[in-house]
Short mmCIF file of C-alpha atoms in Angstrom, two decimals:
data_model
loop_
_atom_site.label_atom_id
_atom_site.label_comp_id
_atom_site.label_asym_id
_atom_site.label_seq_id
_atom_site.Cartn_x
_atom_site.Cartn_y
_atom_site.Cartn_z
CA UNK V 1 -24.92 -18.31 38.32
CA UNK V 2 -24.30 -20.32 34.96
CA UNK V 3 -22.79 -23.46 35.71
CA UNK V 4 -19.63 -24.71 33.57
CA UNK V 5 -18.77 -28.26 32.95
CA UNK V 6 -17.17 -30.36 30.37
CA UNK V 7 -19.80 -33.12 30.93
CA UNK V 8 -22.89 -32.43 32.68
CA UNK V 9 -24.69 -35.70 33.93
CA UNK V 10 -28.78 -35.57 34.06
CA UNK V 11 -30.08 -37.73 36.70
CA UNK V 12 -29.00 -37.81 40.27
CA UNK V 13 -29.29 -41.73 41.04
CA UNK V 14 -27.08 -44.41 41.83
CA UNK V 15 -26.15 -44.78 37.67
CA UNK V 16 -26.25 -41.30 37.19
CA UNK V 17 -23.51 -40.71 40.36
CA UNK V 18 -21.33 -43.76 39.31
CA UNK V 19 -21.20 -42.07 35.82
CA UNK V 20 -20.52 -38.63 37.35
CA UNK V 21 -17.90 -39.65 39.64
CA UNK V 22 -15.99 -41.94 37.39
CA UNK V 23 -15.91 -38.83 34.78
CA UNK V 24 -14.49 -37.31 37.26
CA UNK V 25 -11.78 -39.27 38.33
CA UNK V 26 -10.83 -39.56 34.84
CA UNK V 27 -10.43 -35.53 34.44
CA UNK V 28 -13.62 -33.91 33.24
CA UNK V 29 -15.14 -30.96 34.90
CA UNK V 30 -18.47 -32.38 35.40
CA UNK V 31 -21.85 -31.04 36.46
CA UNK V 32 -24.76 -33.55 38.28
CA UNK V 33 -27.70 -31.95 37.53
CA UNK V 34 -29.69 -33.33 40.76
CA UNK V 35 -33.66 -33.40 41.02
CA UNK V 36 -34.82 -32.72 44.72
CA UNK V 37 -36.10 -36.24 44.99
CA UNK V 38 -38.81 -37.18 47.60
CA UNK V 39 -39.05 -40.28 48.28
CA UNK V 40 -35.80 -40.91 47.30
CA UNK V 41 -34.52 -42.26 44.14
CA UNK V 42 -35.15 -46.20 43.24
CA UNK V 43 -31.20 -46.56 44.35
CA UNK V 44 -32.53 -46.28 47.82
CA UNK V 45 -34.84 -48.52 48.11
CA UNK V 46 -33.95 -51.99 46.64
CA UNK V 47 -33.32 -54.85 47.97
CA UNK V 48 -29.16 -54.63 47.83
CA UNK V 49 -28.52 -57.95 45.93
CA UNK V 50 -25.42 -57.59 43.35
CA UNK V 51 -27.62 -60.08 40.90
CA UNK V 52 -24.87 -61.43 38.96
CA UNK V 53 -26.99 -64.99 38.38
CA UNK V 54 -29.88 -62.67 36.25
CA UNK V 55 -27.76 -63.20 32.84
CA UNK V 56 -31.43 -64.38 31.30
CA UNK V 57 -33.36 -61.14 29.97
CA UNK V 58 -36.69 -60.87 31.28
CA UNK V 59 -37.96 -60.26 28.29
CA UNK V 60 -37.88 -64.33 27.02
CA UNK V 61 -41.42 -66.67 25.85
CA UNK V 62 -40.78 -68.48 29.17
CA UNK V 63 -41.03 -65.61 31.33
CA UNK V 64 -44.30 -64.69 29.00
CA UNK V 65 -46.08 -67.54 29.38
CA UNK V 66 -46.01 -67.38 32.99
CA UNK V 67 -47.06 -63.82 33.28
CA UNK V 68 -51.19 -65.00 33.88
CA UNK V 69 -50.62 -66.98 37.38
CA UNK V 70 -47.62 -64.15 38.83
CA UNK V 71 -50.73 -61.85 38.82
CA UNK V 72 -51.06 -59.76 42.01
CA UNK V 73 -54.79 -60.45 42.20
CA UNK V 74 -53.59 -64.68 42.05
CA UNK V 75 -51.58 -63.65 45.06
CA UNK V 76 -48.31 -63.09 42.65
CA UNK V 77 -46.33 -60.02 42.44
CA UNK V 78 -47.07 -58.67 38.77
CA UNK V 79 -49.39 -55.77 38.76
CA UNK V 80 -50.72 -53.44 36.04
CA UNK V 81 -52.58 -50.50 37.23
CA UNK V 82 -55.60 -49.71 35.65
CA UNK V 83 -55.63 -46.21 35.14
CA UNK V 84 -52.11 -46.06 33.40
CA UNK V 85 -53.12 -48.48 30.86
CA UNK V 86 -52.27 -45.61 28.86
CA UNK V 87 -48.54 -45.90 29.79
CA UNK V 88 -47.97 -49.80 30.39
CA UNK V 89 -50.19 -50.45 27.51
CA UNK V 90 -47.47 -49.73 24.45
CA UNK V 91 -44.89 -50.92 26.33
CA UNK V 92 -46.75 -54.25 27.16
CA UNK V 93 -46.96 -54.42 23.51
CA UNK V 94 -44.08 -53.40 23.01
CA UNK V 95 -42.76 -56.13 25.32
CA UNK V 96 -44.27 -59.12 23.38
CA UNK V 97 -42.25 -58.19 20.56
CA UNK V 98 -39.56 -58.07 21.99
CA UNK V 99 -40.23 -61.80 24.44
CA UNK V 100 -39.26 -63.95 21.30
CA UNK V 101 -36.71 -66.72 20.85
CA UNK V 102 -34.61 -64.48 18.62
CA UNK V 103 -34.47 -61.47 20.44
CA UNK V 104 -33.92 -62.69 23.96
CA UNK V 105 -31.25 -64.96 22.81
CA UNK V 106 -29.21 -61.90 21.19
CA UNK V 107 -30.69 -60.06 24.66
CA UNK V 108 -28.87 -62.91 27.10
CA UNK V 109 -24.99 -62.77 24.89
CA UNK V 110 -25.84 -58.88 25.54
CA UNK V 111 -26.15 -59.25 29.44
CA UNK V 112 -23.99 -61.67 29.66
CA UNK V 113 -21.32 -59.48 29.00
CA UNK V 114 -22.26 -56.67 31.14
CA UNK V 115 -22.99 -58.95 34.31
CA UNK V 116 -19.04 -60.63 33.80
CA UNK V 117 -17.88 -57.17 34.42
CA UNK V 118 -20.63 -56.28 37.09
CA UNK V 119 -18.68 -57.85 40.72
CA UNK V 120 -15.06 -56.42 39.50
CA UNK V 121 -16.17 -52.69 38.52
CA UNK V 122 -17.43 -52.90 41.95
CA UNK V 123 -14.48 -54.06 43.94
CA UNK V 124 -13.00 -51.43 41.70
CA UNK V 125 -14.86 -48.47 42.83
CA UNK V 126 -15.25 -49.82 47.06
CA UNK V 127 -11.68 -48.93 46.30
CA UNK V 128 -11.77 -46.11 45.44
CA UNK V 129 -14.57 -44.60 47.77
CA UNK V 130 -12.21 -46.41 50.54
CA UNK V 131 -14.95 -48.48 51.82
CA UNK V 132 -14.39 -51.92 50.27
CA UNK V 133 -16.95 -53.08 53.23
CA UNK V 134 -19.63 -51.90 51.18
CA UNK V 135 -19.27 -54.73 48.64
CA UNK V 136 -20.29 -58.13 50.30
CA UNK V 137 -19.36 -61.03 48.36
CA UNK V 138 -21.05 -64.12 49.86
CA UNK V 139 -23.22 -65.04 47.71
CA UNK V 140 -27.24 -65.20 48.52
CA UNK V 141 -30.30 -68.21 49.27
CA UNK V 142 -33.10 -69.38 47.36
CA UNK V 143 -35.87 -71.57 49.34
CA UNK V 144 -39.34 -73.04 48.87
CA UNK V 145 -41.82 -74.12 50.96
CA UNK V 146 -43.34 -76.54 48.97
CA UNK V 147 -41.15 -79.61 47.30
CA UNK V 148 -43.28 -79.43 44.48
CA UNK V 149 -42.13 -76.04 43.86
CA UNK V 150 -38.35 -76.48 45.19
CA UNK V 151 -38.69 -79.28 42.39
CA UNK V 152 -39.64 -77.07 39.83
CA UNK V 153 -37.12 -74.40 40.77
CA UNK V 154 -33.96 -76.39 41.03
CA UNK V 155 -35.20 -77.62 37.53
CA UNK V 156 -35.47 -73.93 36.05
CA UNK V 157 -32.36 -72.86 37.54
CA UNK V 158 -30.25 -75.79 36.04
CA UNK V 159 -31.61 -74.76 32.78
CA UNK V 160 -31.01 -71.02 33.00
CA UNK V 161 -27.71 -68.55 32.30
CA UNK V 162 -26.67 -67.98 35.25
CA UNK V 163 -23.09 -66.50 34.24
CA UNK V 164 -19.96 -66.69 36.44
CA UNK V 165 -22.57 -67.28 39.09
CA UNK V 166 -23.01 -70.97 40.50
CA UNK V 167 -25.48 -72.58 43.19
CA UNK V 168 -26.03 -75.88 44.74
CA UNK V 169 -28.88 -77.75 46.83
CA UNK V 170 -28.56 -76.19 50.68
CA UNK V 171 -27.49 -79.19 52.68
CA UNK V 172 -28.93 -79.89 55.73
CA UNK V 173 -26.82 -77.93 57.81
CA UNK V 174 -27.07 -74.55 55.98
CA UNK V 175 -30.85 -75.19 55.30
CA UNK V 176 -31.55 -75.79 59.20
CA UNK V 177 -29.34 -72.35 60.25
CA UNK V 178 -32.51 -70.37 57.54
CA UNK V 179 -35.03 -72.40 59.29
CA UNK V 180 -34.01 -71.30 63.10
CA UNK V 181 -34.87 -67.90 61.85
CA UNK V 182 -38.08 -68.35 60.13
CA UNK V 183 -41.84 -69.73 61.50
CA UNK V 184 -42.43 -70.99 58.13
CA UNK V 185 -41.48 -74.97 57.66
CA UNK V 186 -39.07 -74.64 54.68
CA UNK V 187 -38.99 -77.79 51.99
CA UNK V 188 -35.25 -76.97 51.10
CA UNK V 189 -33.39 -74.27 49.38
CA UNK V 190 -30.45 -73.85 47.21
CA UNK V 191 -26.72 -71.72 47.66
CA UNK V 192 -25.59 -69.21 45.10
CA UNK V 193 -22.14 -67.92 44.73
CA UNK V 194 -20.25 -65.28 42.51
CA UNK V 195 -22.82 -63.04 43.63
CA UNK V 196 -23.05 -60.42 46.47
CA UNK V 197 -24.70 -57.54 48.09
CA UNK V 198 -24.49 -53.75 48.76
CA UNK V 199 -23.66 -53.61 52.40
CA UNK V 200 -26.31 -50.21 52.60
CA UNK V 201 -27.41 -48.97 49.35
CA UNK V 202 -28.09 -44.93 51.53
CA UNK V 203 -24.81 -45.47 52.91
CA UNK V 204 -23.52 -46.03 48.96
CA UNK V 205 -25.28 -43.27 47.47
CA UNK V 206 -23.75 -41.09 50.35
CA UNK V 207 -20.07 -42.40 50.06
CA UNK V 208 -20.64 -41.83 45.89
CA UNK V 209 -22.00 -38.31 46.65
CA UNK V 210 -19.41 -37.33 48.89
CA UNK V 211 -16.38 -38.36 47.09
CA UNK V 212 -17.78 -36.89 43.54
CA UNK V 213 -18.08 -33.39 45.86
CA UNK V 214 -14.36 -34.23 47.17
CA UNK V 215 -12.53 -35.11 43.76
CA UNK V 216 -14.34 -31.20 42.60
CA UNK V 217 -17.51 -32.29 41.04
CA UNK V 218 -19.91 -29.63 41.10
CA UNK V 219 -23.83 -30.69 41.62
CA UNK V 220 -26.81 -28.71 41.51
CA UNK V 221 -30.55 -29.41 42.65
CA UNK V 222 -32.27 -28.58 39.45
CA UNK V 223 -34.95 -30.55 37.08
CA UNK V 224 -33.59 -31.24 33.51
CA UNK V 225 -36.74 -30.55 31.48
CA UNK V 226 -35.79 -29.73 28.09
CA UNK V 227 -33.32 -31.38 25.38
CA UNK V 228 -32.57 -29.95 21.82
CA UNK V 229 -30.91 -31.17 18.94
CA UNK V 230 -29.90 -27.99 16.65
CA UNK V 231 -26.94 -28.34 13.97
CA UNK V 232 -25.88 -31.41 15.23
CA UNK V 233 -25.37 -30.36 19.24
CA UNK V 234 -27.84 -31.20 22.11
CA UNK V 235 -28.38 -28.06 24.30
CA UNK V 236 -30.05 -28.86 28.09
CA UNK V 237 -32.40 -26.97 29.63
CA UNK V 238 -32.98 -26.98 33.17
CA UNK V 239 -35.83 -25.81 35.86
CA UNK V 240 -33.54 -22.42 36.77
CA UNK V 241 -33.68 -21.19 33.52
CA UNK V 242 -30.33 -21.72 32.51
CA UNK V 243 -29.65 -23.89 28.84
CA UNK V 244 -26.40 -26.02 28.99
CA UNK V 245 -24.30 -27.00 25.97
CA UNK V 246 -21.18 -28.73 27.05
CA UNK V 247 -18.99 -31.07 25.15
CA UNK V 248 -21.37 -33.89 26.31
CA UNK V 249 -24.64 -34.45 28.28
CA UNK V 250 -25.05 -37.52 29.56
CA UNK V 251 -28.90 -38.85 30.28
CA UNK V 252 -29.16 -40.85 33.04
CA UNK V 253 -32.13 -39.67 34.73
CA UNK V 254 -34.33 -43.28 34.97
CA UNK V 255 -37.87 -43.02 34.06
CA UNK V 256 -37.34 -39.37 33.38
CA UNK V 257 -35.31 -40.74 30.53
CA UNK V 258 -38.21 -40.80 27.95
CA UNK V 259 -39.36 -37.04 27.82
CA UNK V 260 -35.74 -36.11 27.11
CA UNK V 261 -34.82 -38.11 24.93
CA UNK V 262 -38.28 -38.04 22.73
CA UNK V 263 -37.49 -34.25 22.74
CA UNK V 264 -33.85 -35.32 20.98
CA UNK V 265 -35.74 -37.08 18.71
CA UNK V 266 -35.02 -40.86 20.15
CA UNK V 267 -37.60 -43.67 20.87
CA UNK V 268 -37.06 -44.64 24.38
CA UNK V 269 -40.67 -46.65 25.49
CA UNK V 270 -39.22 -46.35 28.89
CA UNK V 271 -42.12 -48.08 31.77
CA UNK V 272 -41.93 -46.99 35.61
CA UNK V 273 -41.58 -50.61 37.09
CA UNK V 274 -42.26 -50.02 40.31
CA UNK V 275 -40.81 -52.07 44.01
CA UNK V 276 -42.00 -52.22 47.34
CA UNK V 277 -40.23 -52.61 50.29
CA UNK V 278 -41.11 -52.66 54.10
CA UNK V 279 -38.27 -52.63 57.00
CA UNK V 280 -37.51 -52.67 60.54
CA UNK V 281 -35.22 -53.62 63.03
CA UNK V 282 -34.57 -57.07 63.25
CA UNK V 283 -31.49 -57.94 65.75
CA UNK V 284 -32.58 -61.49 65.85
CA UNK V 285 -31.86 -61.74 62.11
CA UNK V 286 -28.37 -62.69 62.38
CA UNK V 287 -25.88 -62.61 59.60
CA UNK V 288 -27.12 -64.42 56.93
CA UNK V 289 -26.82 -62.97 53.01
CA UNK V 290 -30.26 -61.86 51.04
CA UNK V 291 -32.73 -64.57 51.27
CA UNK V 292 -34.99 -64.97 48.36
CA UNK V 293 -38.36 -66.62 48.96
CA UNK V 294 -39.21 -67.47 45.91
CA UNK V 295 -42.80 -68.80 46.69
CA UNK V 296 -43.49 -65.68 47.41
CA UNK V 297 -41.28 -63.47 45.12
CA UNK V 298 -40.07 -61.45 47.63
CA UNK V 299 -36.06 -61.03 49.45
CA UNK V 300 -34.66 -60.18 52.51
CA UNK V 301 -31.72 -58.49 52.75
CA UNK V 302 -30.00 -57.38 56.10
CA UNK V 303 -28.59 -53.98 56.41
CA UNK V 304 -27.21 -53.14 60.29
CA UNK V 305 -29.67 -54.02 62.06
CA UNK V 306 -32.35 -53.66 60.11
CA UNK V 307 -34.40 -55.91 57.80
CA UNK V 308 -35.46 -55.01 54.56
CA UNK V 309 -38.74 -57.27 52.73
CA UNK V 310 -38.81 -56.46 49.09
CA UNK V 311 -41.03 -57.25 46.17
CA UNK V 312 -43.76 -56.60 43.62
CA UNK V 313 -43.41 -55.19 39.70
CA UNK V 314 -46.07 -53.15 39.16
CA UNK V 315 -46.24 -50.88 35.98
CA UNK V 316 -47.69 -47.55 36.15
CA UNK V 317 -46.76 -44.16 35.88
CA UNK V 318 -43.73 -43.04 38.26
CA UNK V 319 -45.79 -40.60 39.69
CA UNK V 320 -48.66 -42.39 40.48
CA UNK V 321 -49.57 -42.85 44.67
CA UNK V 322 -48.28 -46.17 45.80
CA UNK V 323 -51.02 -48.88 46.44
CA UNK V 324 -51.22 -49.46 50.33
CA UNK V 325 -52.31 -53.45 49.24
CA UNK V 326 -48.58 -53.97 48.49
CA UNK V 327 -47.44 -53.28 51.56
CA UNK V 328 -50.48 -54.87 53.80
CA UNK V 329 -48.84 -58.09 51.29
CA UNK V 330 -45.51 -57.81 52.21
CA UNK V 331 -46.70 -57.28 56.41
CA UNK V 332 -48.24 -60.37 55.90
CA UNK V 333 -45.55 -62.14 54.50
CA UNK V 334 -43.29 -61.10 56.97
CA UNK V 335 -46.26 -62.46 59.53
CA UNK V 336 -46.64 -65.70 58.06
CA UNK V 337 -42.27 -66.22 57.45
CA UNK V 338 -41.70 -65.43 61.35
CA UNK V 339 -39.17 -62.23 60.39
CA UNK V 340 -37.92 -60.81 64.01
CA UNK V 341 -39.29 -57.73 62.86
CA UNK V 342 -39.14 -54.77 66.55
CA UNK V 343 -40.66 -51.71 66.31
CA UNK V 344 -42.37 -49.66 63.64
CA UNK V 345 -42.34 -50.88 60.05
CA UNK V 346 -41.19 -48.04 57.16
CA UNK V 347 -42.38 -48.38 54.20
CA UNK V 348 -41.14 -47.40 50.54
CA UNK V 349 -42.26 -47.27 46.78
CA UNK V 350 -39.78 -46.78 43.90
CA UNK V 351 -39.67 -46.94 40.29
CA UNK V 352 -37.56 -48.69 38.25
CA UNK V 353 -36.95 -47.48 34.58
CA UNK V 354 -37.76 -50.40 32.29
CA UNK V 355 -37.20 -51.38 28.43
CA UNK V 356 -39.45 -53.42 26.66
CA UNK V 357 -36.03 -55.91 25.96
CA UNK V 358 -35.25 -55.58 30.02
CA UNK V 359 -31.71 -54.14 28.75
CA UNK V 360 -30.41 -50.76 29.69
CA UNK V 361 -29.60 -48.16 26.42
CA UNK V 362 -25.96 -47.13 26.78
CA UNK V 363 -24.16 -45.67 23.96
CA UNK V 364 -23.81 -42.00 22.23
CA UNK V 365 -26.72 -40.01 19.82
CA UNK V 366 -26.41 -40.31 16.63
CA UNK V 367 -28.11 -37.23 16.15
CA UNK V 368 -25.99 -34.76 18.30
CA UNK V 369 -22.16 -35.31 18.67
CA UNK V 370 -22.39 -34.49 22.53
CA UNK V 371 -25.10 -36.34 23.82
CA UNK V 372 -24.40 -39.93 25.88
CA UNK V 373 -27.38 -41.86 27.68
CA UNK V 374 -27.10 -44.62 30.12
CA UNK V 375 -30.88 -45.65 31.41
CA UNK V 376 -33.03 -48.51 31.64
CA UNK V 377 -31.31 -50.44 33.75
CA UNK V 378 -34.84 -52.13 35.11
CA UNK V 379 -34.03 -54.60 38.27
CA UNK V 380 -30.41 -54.48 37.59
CA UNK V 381 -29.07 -50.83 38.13
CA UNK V 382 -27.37 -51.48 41.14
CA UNK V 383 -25.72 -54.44 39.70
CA UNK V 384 -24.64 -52.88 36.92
CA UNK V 385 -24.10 -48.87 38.36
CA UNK V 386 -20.58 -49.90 38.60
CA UNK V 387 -19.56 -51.06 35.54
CA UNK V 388 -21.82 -48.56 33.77
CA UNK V 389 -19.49 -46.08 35.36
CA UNK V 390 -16.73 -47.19 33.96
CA UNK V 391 -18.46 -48.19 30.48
CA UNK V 392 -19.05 -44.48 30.40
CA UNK V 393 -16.01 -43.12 31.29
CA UNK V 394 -14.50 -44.86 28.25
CA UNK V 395 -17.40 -43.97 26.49
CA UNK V 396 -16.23 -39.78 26.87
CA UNK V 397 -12.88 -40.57 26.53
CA UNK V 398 -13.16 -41.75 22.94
CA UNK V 399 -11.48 -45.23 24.11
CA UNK V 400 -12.99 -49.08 23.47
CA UNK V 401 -15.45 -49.82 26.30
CA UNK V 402 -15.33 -53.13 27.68
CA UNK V 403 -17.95 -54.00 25.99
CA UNK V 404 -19.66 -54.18 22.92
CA UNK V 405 -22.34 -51.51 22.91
CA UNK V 406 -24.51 -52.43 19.65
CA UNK V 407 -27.03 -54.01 21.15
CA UNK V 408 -27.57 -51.40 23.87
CA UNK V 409 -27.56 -48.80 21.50
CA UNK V 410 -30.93 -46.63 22.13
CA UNK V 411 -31.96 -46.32 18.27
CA UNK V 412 -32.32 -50.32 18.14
CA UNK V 413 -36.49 -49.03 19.20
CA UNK V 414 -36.69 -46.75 16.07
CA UNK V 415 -35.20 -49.70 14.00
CA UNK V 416 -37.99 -51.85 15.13
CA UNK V 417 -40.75 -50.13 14.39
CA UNK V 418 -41.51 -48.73 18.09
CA UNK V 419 -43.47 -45.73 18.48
CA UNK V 420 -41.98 -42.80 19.87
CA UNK V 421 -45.21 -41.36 20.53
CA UNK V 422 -46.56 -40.62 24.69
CA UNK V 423 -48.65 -38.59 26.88
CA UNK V 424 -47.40 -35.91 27.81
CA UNK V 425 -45.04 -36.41 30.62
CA UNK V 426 -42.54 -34.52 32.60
CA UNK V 427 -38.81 -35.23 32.59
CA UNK V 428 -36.69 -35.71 35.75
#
């Protein structure tokens, strides 16, 4: 059967339901156009922090001149795969350009922005779901093993952006109630505030997915493979056969981001920047918030009572099989920390769609007058999912966003000089 919508949303992730369901609420007939995803969608599987402190692009010279000694093969958690030097190869190019003073500067103002509106949007839509219990403001921990290290840290994190975010040294106290949990001797750690967690990021994407079904939003399980720009108008096509053209079409579908919009004629050098996570039950965990270790650039994050470990950036192509070494890491880690891990371990792999800049593209075509895009959200989509709802939202409406969206406009690439030119690839 044809499917009718005002807006039909491509990608079936946690930005692409926030945008659905906030389109919704504000009166448009829309249509999710929903990949059968197996594993699940990145939204699943990270590590639930609301990240408000990452106001600093990752895209910056400091962050480029420590790239060498994070490699996974120095025991870090930055990995390149080999055979997709092909894909990570532009973009680490790419990448470079875009790591200088200039850029990340403008790139920091730019995030800045975004991240003051992040914690709000999502009181704002816990509201709305009913469920403010999924929003967990208490802030999260930072701790090192090693003083020299805890020096160093301390030292980086006074000198960095951190927003509406603020932290201090753990005292005593606090730092002992970590240690209890941990076999690991701890040198000290430090307390963040004004930033939060996801109480259960599958519980989320089920409360979003059930109340965009309730308020009438229509979703089908279908691959968007095909954009075209003709006259002015962007026309979808999907996996059943059937071509869209409604008064918008909204790209949101995360690494699958790049084929469609290259097909509309935009650069989008779009990576697959992909996590690891392992989990179990952990009772014995307690209550504390996400626990970052930096040492070891991996967090903790309790959901129930279960323990999630999660970590690693490895660039490759989405579809690539995961490398088992990433999770034998993160086992060990959880070894060598003392996590009250019971009971079989899961594991998970997800990709996280990444722009050279590290900031998302949200804004309208300015090739075709009904075509929207919100992708590229890298480590921060479920930070930002809410407020990109709502950005959005505006966005269709015609009305000021709360934001100024210049400098995530997608065509800042083809302004640049970046190439719009890929392997084939397959769209989501």
């Amino acid at each position: 059967m044809q499917a009718r919508a005002d807006v039909v949303v491509a990608g079936g992730g946690l930005i692409g339901l926030a945008c659905a369901l906030r389109l919704r609420q504000a009166g448009a007939e829309v249509l999710l156009v929903d990949p059968e995803a197996s594993p699940p969608p990145a939204s699943f599987g990270n590590a639930g922090h609301l990240a408000t402190e990452q106001v600093e692009p990752l895209a910056s010279p400091r962050t480029l001149a420590s790239a060498p000694r994070r490699l996974f093969g120095f025991g870090g958690p930055l990995d390149f795969r080999l055979t997709d030097i092909g894909d990570w190869g532009p973009w680490a190019l790419s990448h470079v350009r875009a790591s200088d003073a200039a850029t990340f500067e403008r790139g920091r103002r730019a995030l800045g922005a975004l991240m003051a509106g992040a914690l709000p949007a999502w009181r704002r839509l816990a509201e709305a779901l009913g469920d403010p219990g999924l929003v967990r403001e208490d802030g999260h921990v930072v701790v090192w093993e090693r003083w020299k290290s805890m020096a160093a840290g301390l030292a980086a994190w006074h000198g960095a952006d951190i927003g509406e975010a603020k932290f201090a040294a753990l005292k005593p106290d606090a730092l002992a109630a970590v240690q209890e949990r941990l076999a690991q001797l701890l040198a000290g750690g430090a307390r963040f505030t004004g930033t939060g967690q996801i109480d259960d990021p599958a519980r989320l994407l089920s409360r979003l997915g059930g109340a965009f079904a309730a308020a009438g939003g229509q979703r089908i399980q279908a691959r968007a493979q095909g954009l075209s720009v003709s006259d002015g108008r962007a026309v979808l096509s999907l996996s059943d056969g059937q071509r869209l053209e409604p008064g918008l079409i909204l790209v949101a579908a995360g690494v699958g981001s790049r084929a469609l919009m290259r097909q509309a004629g935009h650069s989008a050098p779009l990576i697959a920047e992909r996590g690891y996570h392992i989990e179990a039950a952990a009772p014995g965990w307690g209550e504390p918030p996400p626990v970052v270790f930096e040492d070891r650039s991996v967090i903790a994050t309790r959901f129930g009572q279960r323990l999630r470990l999660a970590g690693f950036v490895e660039f490759g192509r989405a579809e690539a099989p995961p490398d088992a070494r990433k999770w034998a890491r993160l086992e060990r880690h959880a070894r060598e920390l003392g996590l009250p891990f019971e009971g079989p371990i899961s594991r998970w792999m997800g990709a996280r769609p990444t722009l050279p800049d590290y900031l998302p593209a949200i804004g309208r075509s300015a090739r075709a007058t009904n075509l929207a895009y919100a992708f590229g959200h890298q480590h921060l989509g479920l930070t930002l999912a809410a407020t990109t709802g709502e950005i959005v939202a505006a966005m269709a409406q015609d009305a000021a966003p709360p934001v100024d969206l210049a400098p995530f406009d997608i065509d800042r690439f083809a302004r640049a000089g970046y190439s719009n030119s890929q392997r084939k690839e397959t769209s989501t």
